[in-house]
Amino acid sequence: MNTDTKSDGVRAHVREVVLAAVRGLVLALAMLPVAVLCFTLTLVSVALIPLGLGIVTTPAVLGGVREFADTRRRLAAEWCGIPIRSSYRPLPEGANPWTRTVLMLGDPATWRDMRWLLADMTAGFVTALLPAVLLFYPFEGFAVAAGLWRVVSADGHPYWYGFVPVSDQPTALGAAATAAVLLFAAYHLAPRLLTAHFRLTRAVLGGDQGELVERVRVLTETRRDAVDTSAAELRRIERDLHDGAQARLVAMGMDLGTVEMLVERDPARAKQLLAQARRNSAEALEELRDLVRGIHPPVLAERGLGDAVRALALRLPLPTEVAVELPGRADAPVESAAYFAVSEVLTNAVKHSGADRIWADLHHTDGMLRITVTDDGKGGAAVGAGSGLAGVERRLGTFDGVLAVSSPAGGPTMVTMEIPCALS
């Protein structure tokens, strides 16, 4: 059994070596002319800008360079699993050629593409071609050793195989030995050389700037989501105050005004209105407490996230088990975001899952606060526009948190939330 497994592993590696050699050969022979053409056309087009012609041609040429670079990015991800971000600045729709030319030449990614074209024509070409050379060149050495040397050196001049001059059978065997060494090197190095080619591509074409641009984009989106969420929360608070406690306080004031007029003429009616005013005040106070609890629950501030989720679970109509392993407390904003995220997920489970039971688990490992909410409902939950889970994802994104949902048809549903943070 072990022998069969080892044989399967060898065959799989041989296929990987051959595939790396073929892919490298395609990159070296097919991509090199394209890289040279792109680089030359770009230089010519930019040089023609002062004459006016380059204003028309440069956007098209640079667009072609970007498509070529994106093709290499896609191949890097598909062939070697090396992601390379594309960080070109967006161009306004309907922009005229002059605007497009100025914006594209002002984009740092354009000049990164030019540096990559130079590297791709030199070091990139070598690293792409080497896997094919190491794999296919040894077959010539074996052919020479098998007798081909008699034909190729028939004029009396030795036939050079690499650094071995072949003029008789012993030197032909030396060529075969050299070929065997190259084939051994291909077996161990061909996939690595192709990976090295794409790593070189990432180093030049991606660079730290691409990651920085992507990071800025993510931060911009999360900041916008945070502002939108805060505005929506303020509108909710205003609406709850206007429709709830404020209306009851206004009604209570009107009742007290009526009591002042009836206290001497109709004491019994005045007592009824006072009792009604007392009920309104109690209800208004309860609504204010609920509102405060919705903004920042006192138990969260006083006792932390674990006890706050336990208290939240006690108010649910479904049996809910809560497991907490938190050796400390996170920062208040993180705790608040995590609490309301759990609250939204639990509310969704109660309303939509059809579950009989819910489990919540909170723990902190490897600098990450992980929260899992599981129910035994019908499943089918998904993160999408308009869903409560989309709002949870935006809330967590403000803190670089992520949300994952596993909810096959028929259940169960598991919602996992992670927020990077430290506990004090």
Tab-separated table of C-alpha atoms in Angstrom:
chain	number	residue	atom	x	y	z
A	1	MET	CA	0.000	0.000	0.000
A	2	ASN	CA	2.853	2.366	0.874
A	3	THR	CA	4.616	1.479	-2.388
A	4	ASP	CA	1.490	2.286	-4.404
A	5	THR	CA	1.083	5.575	-2.570
A	6	LYS	CA	4.701	6.486	-3.240
A	7	SER	CA	4.338	5.583	-6.906
A	8	ASP	CA	1.236	7.745	-7.183
A	9	GLY	CA	3.158	10.597	-5.591
A	10	VAL	CA	6.028	10.227	-8.074
A	11	ARG	CA	3.648	10.142	-11.037
A	12	ALA	CA	1.860	13.221	-9.752
A	13	HIS	CA	5.156	15.064	-9.364
A	14	VAL	CA	6.258	14.056	-12.858
A	15	ARG	CA	3.014	15.467	-14.249
A	16	GLU	CA	3.666	18.652	-12.296
A	17	VAL	CA	7.188	18.892	-13.741
A	18	VAL	CA	5.964	18.388	-17.321
A	19	LEU	CA	3.150	20.898	-16.803
A	20	ALA	CA	5.569	23.476	-15.389
A	21	ALA	CA	7.904	22.983	-18.369
A	22	VAL	CA	5.106	23.366	-20.915
A	23	ARG	CA	3.666	26.409	-19.175
A	24	GLY	CA	7.091	27.989	-18.896
A	25	LEU	CA	7.714	27.378	-22.591
A	26	VAL	CA	4.394	29.008	-23.470
A	27	LEU	CA	5.233	32.015	-21.288
A	28	ALA	CA	8.724	32.365	-22.742
A	29	LEU	CA	7.842	31.962	-26.418
A	30	ALA	CA	4.351	33.437	-26.589
A	31	MET	CA	4.570	36.196	-23.989
A	32	LEU	CA	8.032	37.549	-24.872
A	33	PRO	CA	6.993	38.969	-28.270
A	34	VAL	CA	3.898	40.496	-26.670
A	35	ALA	CA	5.979	42.110	-23.906
A	36	VAL	CA	8.440	43.549	-26.437
A	37	LEU	CA	5.554	44.839	-28.575
A	38	CYS	CA	3.784	46.437	-25.596
A	39	PHE	CA	6.954	48.125	-24.364
A	40	THR	CA	7.866	49.438	-27.820
A	41	LEU	CA	4.374	50.713	-28.611
A	42	THR	CA	4.186	52.466	-25.252
A	43	LEU	CA	7.484	54.288	-25.806
A	44	VAL	CA	6.491	55.330	-29.317
A	45	SER	CA	2.999	56.410	-28.278
A	46	VAL	CA	4.253	58.503	-25.357
A	47	ALA	CA	6.907	60.077	-27.610
A	48	LEU	CA	4.153	61.119	-30.044
A	49	ILE	CA	2.125	62.959	-27.392
A	50	PRO	CA	3.747	66.359	-28.169
A	51	LEU	CA	2.687	65.888	-31.801
A	52	GLY	CA	-0.905	65.190	-30.799
A	53	LEU	CA	-1.091	61.677	-32.211
A	54	GLY	CA	0.006	60.119	-28.935
A	55	ILE	CA	-3.015	61.621	-27.157
A	56	VAL	CA	-5.216	59.345	-29.242
A	57	THR	CA	-3.024	56.234	-29.199
A	58	THR	CA	-1.710	56.250	-25.614
A	59	PRO	CA	-4.987	55.294	-23.857
A	60	ALA	CA	-5.458	52.365	-26.231
A	61	VAL	CA	-1.857	51.201	-25.901
A	62	LEU	CA	-1.827	51.478	-22.106
A	63	GLY	CA	-5.179	49.724	-21.990
A	64	GLY	CA	-3.626	46.854	-23.918
A	65	VAL	CA	-0.683	46.772	-21.511
A	66	ARG	CA	-3.097	46.548	-18.601
A	67	GLU	CA	-4.965	43.680	-20.209
A	68	PHE	CA	-1.663	41.901	-20.789
A	69	ALA	CA	-0.656	42.465	-17.163
A	70	ASP	CA	-4.049	41.273	-15.925
A	71	THR	CA	-3.610	38.121	-18.001
A	72	ARG	CA	-0.328	37.444	-16.232
A	73	ARG	CA	-2.017	38.089	-12.884
A	74	ARG	CA	-4.692	35.555	-13.733
A	75	LEU	CA	-2.128	32.958	-14.827
A	76	ALA	CA	-0.152	33.495	-11.620
A	77	ALA	CA	-3.250	32.736	-9.560
A	78	GLU	CA	-4.418	29.788	-11.679
A	79	TRP	CA	-1.058	28.103	-12.280
A	80	CYS	CA	0.854	28.722	-9.059
A	81	GLY	CA	-1.713	30.074	-6.617
A	82	ILE	CA	0.076	33.428	-6.370
A	83	PRO	CA	-2.429	36.299	-6.135
A	84	ILE	CA	-1.357	39.626	-7.638
A	85	ARG	CA	-3.664	42.566	-7.023
A	86	SER	CA	-4.683	44.899	-9.794
A	87	SER	CA	-4.634	48.440	-8.403
A	88	TYR	CA	-5.286	50.706	-11.358
A	89	ARG	CA	-7.029	53.971	-10.622
A	90	PRO	CA	-10.554	54.042	-12.094
A	91	LEU	CA	-11.096	56.226	-15.155
A	92	PRO	CA	-14.207	58.426	-15.421
A	93	GLU	CA	-16.775	57.218	-17.911
A	94	GLY	CA	-16.962	59.223	-21.097
A	95	ALA	CA	-13.623	60.944	-20.497
A	96	ASN	CA	-11.961	62.429	-23.572
A	97	PRO	CA	-8.614	61.032	-24.847
A	98	TRP	CA	-6.583	63.841	-23.287
A	99	THR	CA	-8.089	63.257	-19.833
A	100	ARG	CA	-7.593	59.506	-20.136
A	101	THR	CA	-3.980	59.992	-21.225
A	102	VAL	CA	-3.196	62.326	-18.329
A	103	LEU	CA	-4.880	60.104	-15.742
A	104	MET	CA	-3.263	56.899	-17.011
A	105	LEU	CA	0.211	58.439	-17.144
A	106	GLY	CA	-0.334	59.850	-13.656
A	107	ASP	CA	-1.228	56.425	-12.274
A	108	PRO	CA	1.753	54.815	-10.466
A	109	ALA	CA	0.476	51.420	-11.623
A	110	THR	CA	1.219	52.422	-15.240
A	111	TRP	CA	4.917	52.896	-14.497
A	112	ARG	CA	4.908	49.700	-12.468
A	113	ASP	CA	3.649	47.958	-15.612
A	114	MET	CA	6.550	49.430	-17.588
A	115	ARG	CA	9.091	48.186	-15.056
A	116	TRP	CA	7.443	44.784	-15.173
A	117	LEU	CA	7.674	44.641	-18.977
A	118	LEU	CA	11.429	45.248	-18.728
A	119	ALA	CA	11.790	42.564	-16.055
A	120	ASP	CA	9.580	40.171	-18.005
A	121	MET	CA	11.733	40.490	-21.110
A	122	THR	CA	14.918	39.681	-19.177
A	123	ALA	CA	14.837	37.837	-15.866
A	124	GLY	CA	11.214	36.816	-16.384
A	125	PHE	CA	12.035	35.253	-19.736
A	126	VAL	CA	14.915	33.258	-18.217
A	127	THR	CA	12.911	31.940	-15.249
A	128	ALA	CA	10.040	30.966	-17.550
A	129	LEU	CA	12.267	29.199	-20.076
A	130	LEU	CA	14.488	27.312	-17.626
A	131	PRO	CA	11.896	24.628	-16.662
A	132	ALA	CA	11.475	23.695	-20.340
A	133	VAL	CA	15.243	23.696	-20.926
A	134	LEU	CA	15.905	21.477	-17.930
A	135	LEU	CA	13.242	18.987	-18.986
A	136	PHE	CA	13.571	18.842	-22.779
A	137	TYR	CA	17.289	19.525	-23.381
A	138	PRO	CA	18.394	16.234	-21.736
A	139	PHE	CA	16.628	14.235	-24.476
A	140	GLU	CA	19.107	15.653	-26.979
A	141	GLY	CA	21.969	14.445	-24.774
A	142	PHE	CA	20.507	10.943	-24.640
A	143	ALA	CA	20.042	10.969	-28.421
A	144	VAL	CA	23.678	12.031	-28.880
A	145	ALA	CA	24.850	9.194	-26.612
A	146	ALA	CA	22.684	6.710	-28.527
A	147	GLY	CA	24.640	7.390	-31.742
A	148	LEU	CA	23.535	10.755	-33.040
A	149	TRP	CA	27.076	12.016	-32.385
A	150	ARG	CA	28.303	9.992	-35.382
A	151	VAL	CA	26.075	12.079	-37.660
A	152	VAL	CA	26.485	15.528	-36.148
A	153	SER	CA	30.286	15.242	-35.815
A	154	ALA	CA	30.901	13.503	-39.147
A	155	ASP	CA	32.927	16.471	-40.481
A	156	GLY	CA	35.578	15.910	-37.815
A	157	HIS	CA	34.535	18.803	-35.623
A	158	PRO	CA	33.181	17.927	-32.167
A	159	TYR	CA	29.505	18.491	-31.416
A	160	TRP	CA	29.045	20.561	-28.317
A	161	TYR	CA	26.348	19.387	-25.942
A	162	GLY	CA	26.332	22.081	-23.299
A	163	PHE	CA	29.953	22.281	-22.185
A	164	VAL	CA	30.806	18.696	-23.349
A	165	PRO	CA	32.563	18.372	-26.768
A	166	VAL	CA	31.272	15.106	-28.264
A	167	SER	CA	33.611	13.444	-30.775
A	168	ASP	CA	33.600	9.769	-29.747
A	169	GLN	CA	31.597	7.325	-27.645
A	170	PRO	CA	33.221	8.139	-24.265
A	171	THR	CA	32.483	11.852	-24.697
A	172	ALA	CA	28.981	10.888	-25.877
A	173	LEU	CA	28.515	9.061	-22.599
A	174	GLY	CA	29.671	12.246	-20.859
A	175	ALA	CA	26.918	14.088	-22.685
A	176	ALA	CA	24.436	11.468	-21.438
A	177	ALA	CA	25.668	11.928	-17.868
A	178	THR	CA	25.229	15.696	-18.227
A	179	ALA	CA	21.711	15.122	-19.559
A	180	ALA	CA	20.909	12.894	-16.578
A	181	VAL	CA	22.035	15.638	-14.187
A	182	LEU	CA	19.858	18.173	-16.003
A	183	LEU	CA	16.878	15.805	-15.901
A	184	PHE	CA	17.410	15.283	-12.173
A	185	ALA	CA	17.511	19.045	-11.724
A	186	ALA	CA	14.294	19.396	-13.756
A	187	TYR	CA	12.543	16.879	-11.506
A	188	HIS	CA	13.349	18.935	-8.418
A	189	LEU	CA	13.476	22.498	-9.756
A	190	ALA	CA	11.040	22.929	-12.661
A	191	PRO	CA	7.916	23.738	-10.594
A	192	ARG	CA	9.971	25.958	-8.292
A	193	LEU	CA	11.390	27.911	-11.215
A	194	LEU	CA	7.904	28.578	-12.586
A	195	THR	CA	6.842	29.718	-9.131
A	196	ALA	CA	9.924	31.942	-8.984
A	197	HIS	CA	8.853	33.506	-12.281
A	198	PHE	CA	5.462	34.475	-10.881
A	199	ARG	CA	6.965	35.647	-7.603
A	200	LEU	CA	9.211	37.945	-9.601
A	201	THR	CA	6.103	39.126	-11.444
A	202	ARG	CA	4.361	39.833	-8.138
A	203	ALA	CA	7.387	41.650	-6.742
A	204	VAL	CA	7.480	44.024	-9.711
A	205	LEU	CA	3.882	44.147	-10.849
A	206	GLY	CA	2.202	44.027	-7.458
A	207	GLY	CA	4.488	45.640	-4.945
A	208	ASP	CA	3.601	47.131	-1.590
A	209	GLN	CA	1.828	50.003	-3.309
A	210	GLY	CA	-0.851	47.672	-4.634
A	211	GLU	CA	-1.516	46.335	-1.159
A	212	LEU	CA	-1.604	49.887	0.195
A	213	VAL	CA	-4.130	50.953	-2.433
A	214	GLU	CA	-6.303	47.945	-1.650
A	215	ARG	CA	-6.056	48.708	2.056
A	216	VAL	CA	-7.084	52.320	1.483
A	217	ARG	CA	-10.041	51.147	-0.594
A	218	VAL	CA	-11.199	48.777	2.134
A	219	LEU	CA	-10.816	51.434	4.818
A	220	THR	CA	-12.757	53.919	2.702
A	221	GLU	CA	-15.603	51.468	2.273
A	222	THR	CA	-15.712	50.518	5.950
A	223	ARG	CA	-15.608	54.162	6.981
A	224	ARG	CA	-18.524	54.935	4.672
A	225	ASP	CA	-20.442	51.957	6.058
A	226	ALA	CA	-19.714	53.083	9.619
A	227	VAL	CA	-20.989	56.589	8.874
A	228	ASP	CA	-24.134	55.198	7.224
A	229	THR	CA	-24.729	52.839	10.128
A	230	SER	CA	-24.311	55.654	12.672
A	231	ALA	CA	-26.719	57.873	10.737
A	232	ALA	CA	-29.290	55.082	10.555
A	233	GLU	CA	-28.888	54.450	14.283
A	234	LEU	CA	-29.457	58.140	15.064
A	235	ARG	CA	-32.598	58.132	12.910
A	236	ARG	CA	-33.851	55.052	14.738
A	237	ILE	CA	-33.274	56.666	18.128
A	238	GLU	CA	-35.037	59.835	17.007
A	239	ARG	CA	-37.977	57.833	15.674
A	240	ASP	CA	-38.269	55.751	18.852
A	241	LEU	CA	-38.184	58.863	21.024
A	242	HIS	CA	-40.772	60.650	18.879
A	243	ASP	CA	-43.177	57.734	18.603
A	244	GLY	CA	-42.673	56.304	22.071
A	245	ALA	CA	-41.530	58.123	25.181
A	246	GLN	CA	-42.096	61.612	23.778
A	247	ALA	CA	-45.715	60.842	22.821
A	248	ARG	CA	-46.410	59.378	26.262
A	249	LEU	CA	-44.866	62.363	28.041
A	250	VAL	CA	-46.967	64.750	25.941
A	251	ALA	CA	-50.109	62.762	26.770
A	252	MET	CA	-49.152	62.766	30.441
A	253	GLY	CA	-48.751	66.558	30.394
A	254	MET	CA	-52.169	66.970	28.811
A	255	ASP	CA	-53.717	64.687	31.444
A	256	LEU	CA	-52.111	66.684	34.246
A	257	GLY	CA	-53.450	69.911	32.729
A	258	THR	CA	-56.920	68.433	32.717
A	259	VAL	CA	-56.489	67.276	36.317
A	260	GLU	CA	-55.754	70.860	37.360
A	261	MET	CA	-59.120	71.934	35.978
A	262	LEU	CA	-61.081	68.983	37.409
A	263	VAL	CA	-59.486	68.600	40.845
A	264	GLU	CA	-62.143	70.735	42.542
A	265	ARG	CA	-65.165	70.164	40.280
A	266	ASP	CA	-64.796	66.397	39.624
A	267	PRO	CA	-62.315	64.782	42.048
A	268	ALA	CA	-63.195	61.255	40.903
A	269	ARG	CA	-62.407	62.031	37.274
A	270	ALA	CA	-59.241	63.800	38.370
A	271	LYS	CA	-58.123	60.653	40.224
A	272	GLN	CA	-58.685	58.560	37.080
A	273	LEU	CA	-56.581	60.918	35.009
A	274	LEU	CA	-53.823	60.904	37.663
A	275	ALA	CA	-53.752	57.096	37.580
A	276	GLN	CA	-53.542	57.203	33.779
A	277	ALA	CA	-50.721	59.750	33.963
A	278	ARG	CA	-48.859	57.479	36.384
A	279	ARG	CA	-49.194	54.539	33.971
A	280	ASN	CA	-47.974	56.715	31.096
A	281	SER	CA	-44.950	57.797	33.110
A	282	ALA	CA	-44.097	54.182	33.967
A	283	GLU	CA	-44.434	53.114	30.342
A	284	ALA	CA	-42.368	56.087	29.167
A	285	LEU	CA	-39.674	55.198	31.688
A	286	GLU	CA	-39.640	51.584	30.484
A	287	GLU	CA	-39.343	52.691	26.861
A	288	LEU	CA	-36.457	55.012	27.758
A	289	ARG	CA	-34.726	52.128	29.518
A	290	ASP	CA	-35.206	49.927	26.441
A	291	LEU	CA	-33.832	52.713	24.278
A	292	VAL	CA	-30.759	53.108	26.486
A	293	ARG	CA	-30.311	49.342	26.485
A	294	GLY	CA	-30.443	49.424	22.677
A	295	ILE	CA	-27.766	52.125	22.511
A	296	HIS	CA	-25.357	50.522	24.993
A	297	PRO	CA	-26.659	47.942	27.462
A	298	PRO	CA	-25.590	48.674	31.051
A	299	VAL	CA	-24.679	45.009	31.571
A	300	LEU	CA	-22.260	45.258	28.638
A	301	ALA	CA	-20.507	48.260	30.152
A	302	GLU	CA	-20.431	46.814	33.659
A	303	ARG	CA	-19.821	43.088	33.176
A	304	GLY	CA	-18.504	42.622	29.651
A	305	LEU	CA	-19.478	40.864	26.460
A	306	GLY	CA	-19.970	37.357	27.857
A	307	ASP	CA	-22.532	38.338	30.522
A	308	ALA	CA	-24.229	40.723	28.110
A	309	VAL	CA	-24.803	37.889	25.614
A	310	ARG	CA	-26.035	35.628	28.424
A	311	ALA	CA	-28.511	38.319	29.471
A	312	LEU	CA	-29.568	38.700	25.862
A	313	ALA	CA	-30.140	34.952	25.553
A	314	LEU	CA	-32.408	34.937	28.619
A	315	ARG	CA	-34.811	37.321	26.874
A	316	LEU	CA	-35.142	35.126	23.778
A	317	PRO	CA	-38.259	32.972	23.308
A	318	LEU	CA	-36.105	29.966	22.270
A	319	PRO	CA	-33.831	27.922	24.566
A	320	THR	CA	-30.341	29.308	24.038
A	321	GLU	CA	-27.078	27.927	25.411
A	322	VAL	CA	-24.167	30.344	25.733
A	323	ALA	CA	-20.548	29.211	26.193
A	324	VAL	CA	-18.001	31.918	27.008
A	325	GLU	CA	-14.208	31.587	27.233
A	326	LEU	CA	-12.909	35.148	27.398
A	327	PRO	CA	-9.957	35.688	29.757
A	328	GLY	CA	-10.353	39.465	29.583
A	329	ARG	CA	-12.252	42.291	27.952
A	330	ALA	CA	-11.837	43.870	24.549
A	331	ASP	CA	-12.014	47.599	23.882
A	332	ALA	CA	-15.467	49.103	24.364
A	333	PRO	CA	-16.112	49.774	20.639
A	334	VAL	CA	-15.203	46.167	19.772
A	335	GLU	CA	-17.419	44.796	22.545
A	336	SER	CA	-20.303	46.979	21.395
A	337	ALA	CA	-19.927	45.900	17.748
A	338	ALA	CA	-19.701	42.227	18.753
A	339	TYR	CA	-22.719	42.492	21.059
A	340	PHE	CA	-25.005	44.064	18.479
A	341	ALA	CA	-23.761	41.633	15.816
A	342	VAL	CA	-24.680	38.701	18.062
A	343	SER	CA	-27.995	40.362	18.866
A	344	GLU	CA	-28.836	40.706	15.155
A	345	VAL	CA	-27.855	37.101	14.405
A	346	LEU	CA	-29.907	35.778	17.327
A	347	THR	CA	-32.890	37.878	16.277
A	348	ASN	CA	-32.650	36.504	12.736
A	349	ALA	CA	-32.490	32.966	14.090
A	350	VAL	CA	-35.614	33.489	16.199
A	351	LYS	CA	-37.606	35.158	13.411
A	352	HIS	CA	-36.622	33.215	10.309
A	353	SER	CA	-34.904	29.905	11.083
A	354	GLY	CA	-37.800	27.913	12.543
A	355	ALA	CA	-35.299	26.518	15.054
A	356	ASP	CA	-36.077	24.791	18.342
A	357	ARG	CA	-32.739	25.587	19.957
A	358	ILE	CA	-29.805	27.997	19.592
A	359	TRP	CA	-26.184	27.720	20.696
A	360	ALA	CA	-23.734	30.620	21.023
A	361	ASP	CA	-20.001	30.242	21.625
A	362	LEU	CA	-17.605	33.099	22.397
A	363	HIS	CA	-13.857	32.614	22.755
A	364	HIS	CA	-10.581	34.394	22.054
A	365	THR	CA	-7.594	32.681	20.416
A	366	ASP	CA	-4.591	33.864	18.419
A	367	GLY	CA	-5.527	37.531	18.777
A	368	MET	CA	-8.991	36.904	17.355
A	369	LEU	CA	-12.397	37.184	19.007
A	370	ARG	CA	-14.465	34.349	17.517
A	371	ILE	CA	-18.221	34.123	17.957
A	372	THR	CA	-20.294	31.247	16.602
A	373	VAL	CA	-24.094	31.153	16.623
A	374	THR	CA	-25.708	27.862	15.599
A	375	ASP	CA	-29.366	26.912	15.292
A	376	ASP	CA	-31.153	23.689	14.319
A	377	GLY	CA	-33.565	25.417	11.946
A	378	LYS	CA	-34.422	24.962	8.283
A	379	GLY	CA	-31.275	26.622	6.901
A	380	GLY	CA	-31.063	28.672	3.733
A	381	ALA	CA	-29.576	31.787	5.339
A	382	ALA	CA	-27.288	33.877	3.139
A	383	VAL	CA	-25.464	37.194	3.215
A	384	GLY	CA	-27.084	39.437	0.639
A	385	ALA	CA	-28.353	42.906	-0.009
A	386	GLY	CA	-31.231	43.756	2.302
A	387	SER	CA	-30.582	40.921	4.744
A	388	GLY	CA	-29.761	41.436	8.388
A	389	LEU	CA	-26.534	39.479	7.930
A	390	ALA	CA	-25.336	42.061	5.400
A	391	GLY	CA	-25.671	44.712	8.085
A	392	VAL	CA	-23.741	42.524	10.512
A	393	GLU	CA	-20.982	42.104	7.929
A	394	ARG	CA	-20.724	45.874	7.482
A	395	ARG	CA	-20.633	46.421	11.241
A	396	LEU	CA	-17.803	43.907	11.662
A	397	GLY	CA	-15.939	45.297	8.641
A	398	THR	CA	-15.416	48.566	10.508
A	399	PHE	CA	-13.054	46.646	12.812
A	400	ASP	CA	-11.527	44.438	10.069
A	401	GLY	CA	-13.853	41.683	11.173
A	402	VAL	CA	-15.327	39.006	8.922
A	403	LEU	CA	-18.526	36.985	8.825
A	404	ALA	CA	-19.026	33.493	7.407
A	405	VAL	CA	-22.327	31.663	7.008
A	406	SER	CA	-22.869	27.931	6.592
A	407	SER	CA	-26.558	27.245	6.074
A	408	PRO	CA	-27.414	24.303	3.803
A	409	ALA	CA	-31.040	23.589	2.986
A	410	GLY	CA	-32.533	21.707	5.881
A	411	GLY	CA	-30.057	23.190	8.340
A	412	PRO	CA	-28.309	23.584	10.607
A	413	THR	CA	-27.215	27.185	10.258
A	414	MET	CA	-23.846	28.295	11.625
A	415	VAL	CA	-22.840	31.953	11.610
A	416	THR	CA	-19.205	32.623	12.506
A	417	MET	CA	-17.895	36.104	13.278
A	418	GLU	CA	-14.246	37.042	13.833
A	419	ILE	CA	-12.810	40.358	14.995
A	420	PRO	CA	-9.063	40.876	15.485
A	421	CYS	CA	-8.507	42.382	18.923
A	422	ALA	CA	-6.562	42.083	22.158
A	423	LEU	CA	-8.070	41.428	25.561
A	424	SER	CA	-7.100	43.361	28.663
